[in-house]
Amino acid sequence: MNAYVFPGQGAQFVGMGLDLYEKYPAAQEMFSQANDILGFSIADIMFEGTADNLKQTKVTQPAIFLHSVILSKVMGDDFKPDCVAGHSLGEFSALVANGTLSFEDGLRLVAQRATAMQKACERVPGTMAAVLGLEDSIVEGICEETQGVVVAANYNCPGQLVISGEVEAVNMACEKLKKAGARRALVLPVGGAFHSPLMEPAREELAVAIEAATFNTPLCPIYQNVSTTAVIQAEEIKKNLISQLTAPVKWTQNIQNMAGDGASKFVEVGPGKVLQGLIKKIVPDAEASSAEIQ
């Protein structure tokens, strides 16, 4: 069974998508559409901007979405998913790739998500930290006993968990985690506390946009970050997508369930190779590769 997976924020790089633009008329058309929808030339920033330009949430999220979706489109008949999944933002790319959302609606939702998250970050300062080398239950326990808002946010693979919350609470939790034996508890250079209760204002704002968008019956199931099981009903997909902003990304469980349901070949569609590395740690026997274009 072929599973196609789509990366999230952090996979961006300067020059991303230029090879697709130069080679495929369909890509040129989609970049042009994207420039019109977003109201600025995202193509210019992706191809020739600085790393700092690309790091802005309002640019990063549409850029990764664009790269991933265009890549899935130009693969043509080679794109044959039996199921899909996306890491955080990547869930929107996956939903366009499997026909649930149109390209235009997907891009508008991603742009609205990025703006809403940016506003939530500015309202309450927050941060995230990567924790390596501890059992999930130990990390969860320390988050619960730490004063302030700090939660497990990204279950990336066994022994790699990201926590998220208020700056002071995350720093305190990091100190406790190191004492508990974490190989590393490192605050990340991110603009806010994604996948934590601090994103509630963004969740409320995005919920309105998601409810207004058209969700079609998908061509194949999506394994969502919140539920971690195969979903094909449009209403359930919507509900999970709305919950995603304040809920943890259960990537480990997602991949385990996909493999348990028969997925043996995972193809990463988008910039970077982060997901392949995680998949190899979650399901060592699985085949994981990058999407190839002719």
CSV table of N, CA and C in Angstrom, one decimal, residues 9 55-57 60-61 117-128 164-165 167 187-194 198-199:
chain,number,residue,atom,x,y,z
A,9,GLN,N,5.9,23.0,8.6
A,9,GLN,CA,6.8,24.2,8.7
A,9,GLN,C,8.2,23.8,9.2
A,55,LYS,N,11.3,32.7,6.4
A,55,LYS,CA,11.0,32.2,7.8
A,55,LYS,C,9.7,32.8,8.4
A,56,GLN,N,9.2,33.9,7.8
A,56,GLN,CA,8.0,34.5,8.3
A,56,GLN,C,6.8,33.5,8.1
A,57,THR,N,6.0,33.3,9.1
A,57,THR,CA,5.0,32.3,9.1
A,57,THR,C,4.0,32.6,7.9
A,60,THR,N,6.2,31.2,5.0
A,60,THR,CA,6.6,29.8,5.1
A,60,THR,C,5.5,28.8,4.8
A,61,GLN,N,4.3,29.0,5.5
A,61,GLN,CA,3.3,28.0,5.3
A,61,GLN,C,2.7,27.9,3.9
A,117,MET,N,-2.4,32.3,13.1
A,117,MET,CA,-1.3,31.8,14.1
A,117,MET,C,-0.4,33.0,14.4
A,118,GLN,N,0.0,33.8,13.4
A,118,GLN,CA,0.9,34.9,13.7
A,118,GLN,C,0.3,35.9,14.7
A,119,LYS,N,-1.0,36.2,14.6
A,119,LYS,CA,-1.7,37.1,15.5
A,119,LYS,C,-1.7,36.5,16.9
A,120,ALA,N,-2.0,35.1,17.0
A,120,ALA,CA,-2.0,34.5,18.3
A,120,ALA,C,-0.6,34.5,19.0
A,121,CYS,N,0.4,34.4,18.1
A,121,CYS,CA,1.8,34.5,18.7
A,121,CYS,C,2.1,35.8,19.2
A,122,GLU,N,1.6,36.9,18.6
A,122,GLU,CA,1.8,38.2,19.0
A,122,GLU,C,1.0,38.6,20.3
A,123,ARG,N,-0.1,37.9,20.4
A,123,ARG,CA,-1.0,38.2,21.6
A,123,ARG,C,-0.3,37.7,22.9
A,124,VAL,N,0.1,36.4,22.8
A,124,VAL,CA,0.8,35.8,24.0
A,124,VAL,C,2.1,35.2,23.6
A,125,PRO,N,3.2,35.7,24.0
A,125,PRO,CA,4.5,35.2,23.6
A,125,PRO,C,4.6,33.7,24.1
A,126,GLY,N,5.1,32.9,23.1
A,126,GLY,CA,5.2,31.4,23.5
A,126,GLY,C,6.4,30.9,22.7
A,127,THR,N,6.7,29.6,23.0
A,127,THR,CA,7.9,29.0,22.3
A,127,THR,C,7.7,27.5,22.3
A,128,MET,N,8.6,26.8,21.7
A,128,MET,CA,8.6,25.3,21.7
A,128,MET,C,10.0,24.8,22.0
A,164,SER,N,5.5,22.6,23.9
A,164,SER,CA,5.0,24.0,23.5
A,164,SER,C,4.3,24.7,24.6
A,165,GLY,N,4.4,26.0,24.7
A,165,GLY,CA,3.7,26.8,25.7
A,165,GLY,C,4.3,28.1,26.0
A,167,VAL,N,6.7,30.9,27.4
A,167,VAL,CA,8.2,30.9,27.4
A,167,VAL,C,8.7,30.5,28.8
A,187,VAL,N,15.4,24.7,23.4
A,187,VAL,CA,14.4,25.7,22.9
A,187,VAL,C,14.6,26.0,21.4
A,188,LEU,N,13.5,25.9,20.6
A,188,LEU,CA,13.6,26.1,19.2
A,188,LEU,C,13.4,27.5,18.7
A,189,PRO,N,14.0,27.9,17.6
A,189,PRO,CA,13.8,29.3,17.1
A,189,PRO,C,12.5,29.4,16.3
A,190,VAL,N,11.4,29.4,17.1
A,190,VAL,CA,10.1,29.5,16.5
A,190,VAL,C,9.4,30.7,17.1
A,191,GLY,N,8.4,31.2,16.3
A,191,GLY,CA,7.7,32.5,16.7
A,191,GLY,C,6.6,32.3,17.7
A,192,GLY,N,6.3,31.1,18.1
A,192,GLY,CA,5.1,30.9,19.0
A,192,GLY,C,4.9,29.5,19.5
A,193,ALA,N,3.9,29.3,20.3
A,193,ALA,CA,3.6,28.0,20.9
A,193,ALA,C,2.5,27.3,20.1
A,194,PHE,N,3.0,26.8,19.0
A,194,PHE,CA,2.1,26.0,18.1
A,194,PHE,C,1.6,24.7,18.7
A,198,LEU,N,-2.4,28.0,23.7
A,198,LEU,CA,-2.2,29.4,23.3
A,198,LEU,C,-2.6,29.8,21.9
A,199,MET,N,-2.9,28.7,21.1
A,199,MET,CA,-3.4,28.9,19.8
A,199,MET,C,-4.9,29.0,19.7
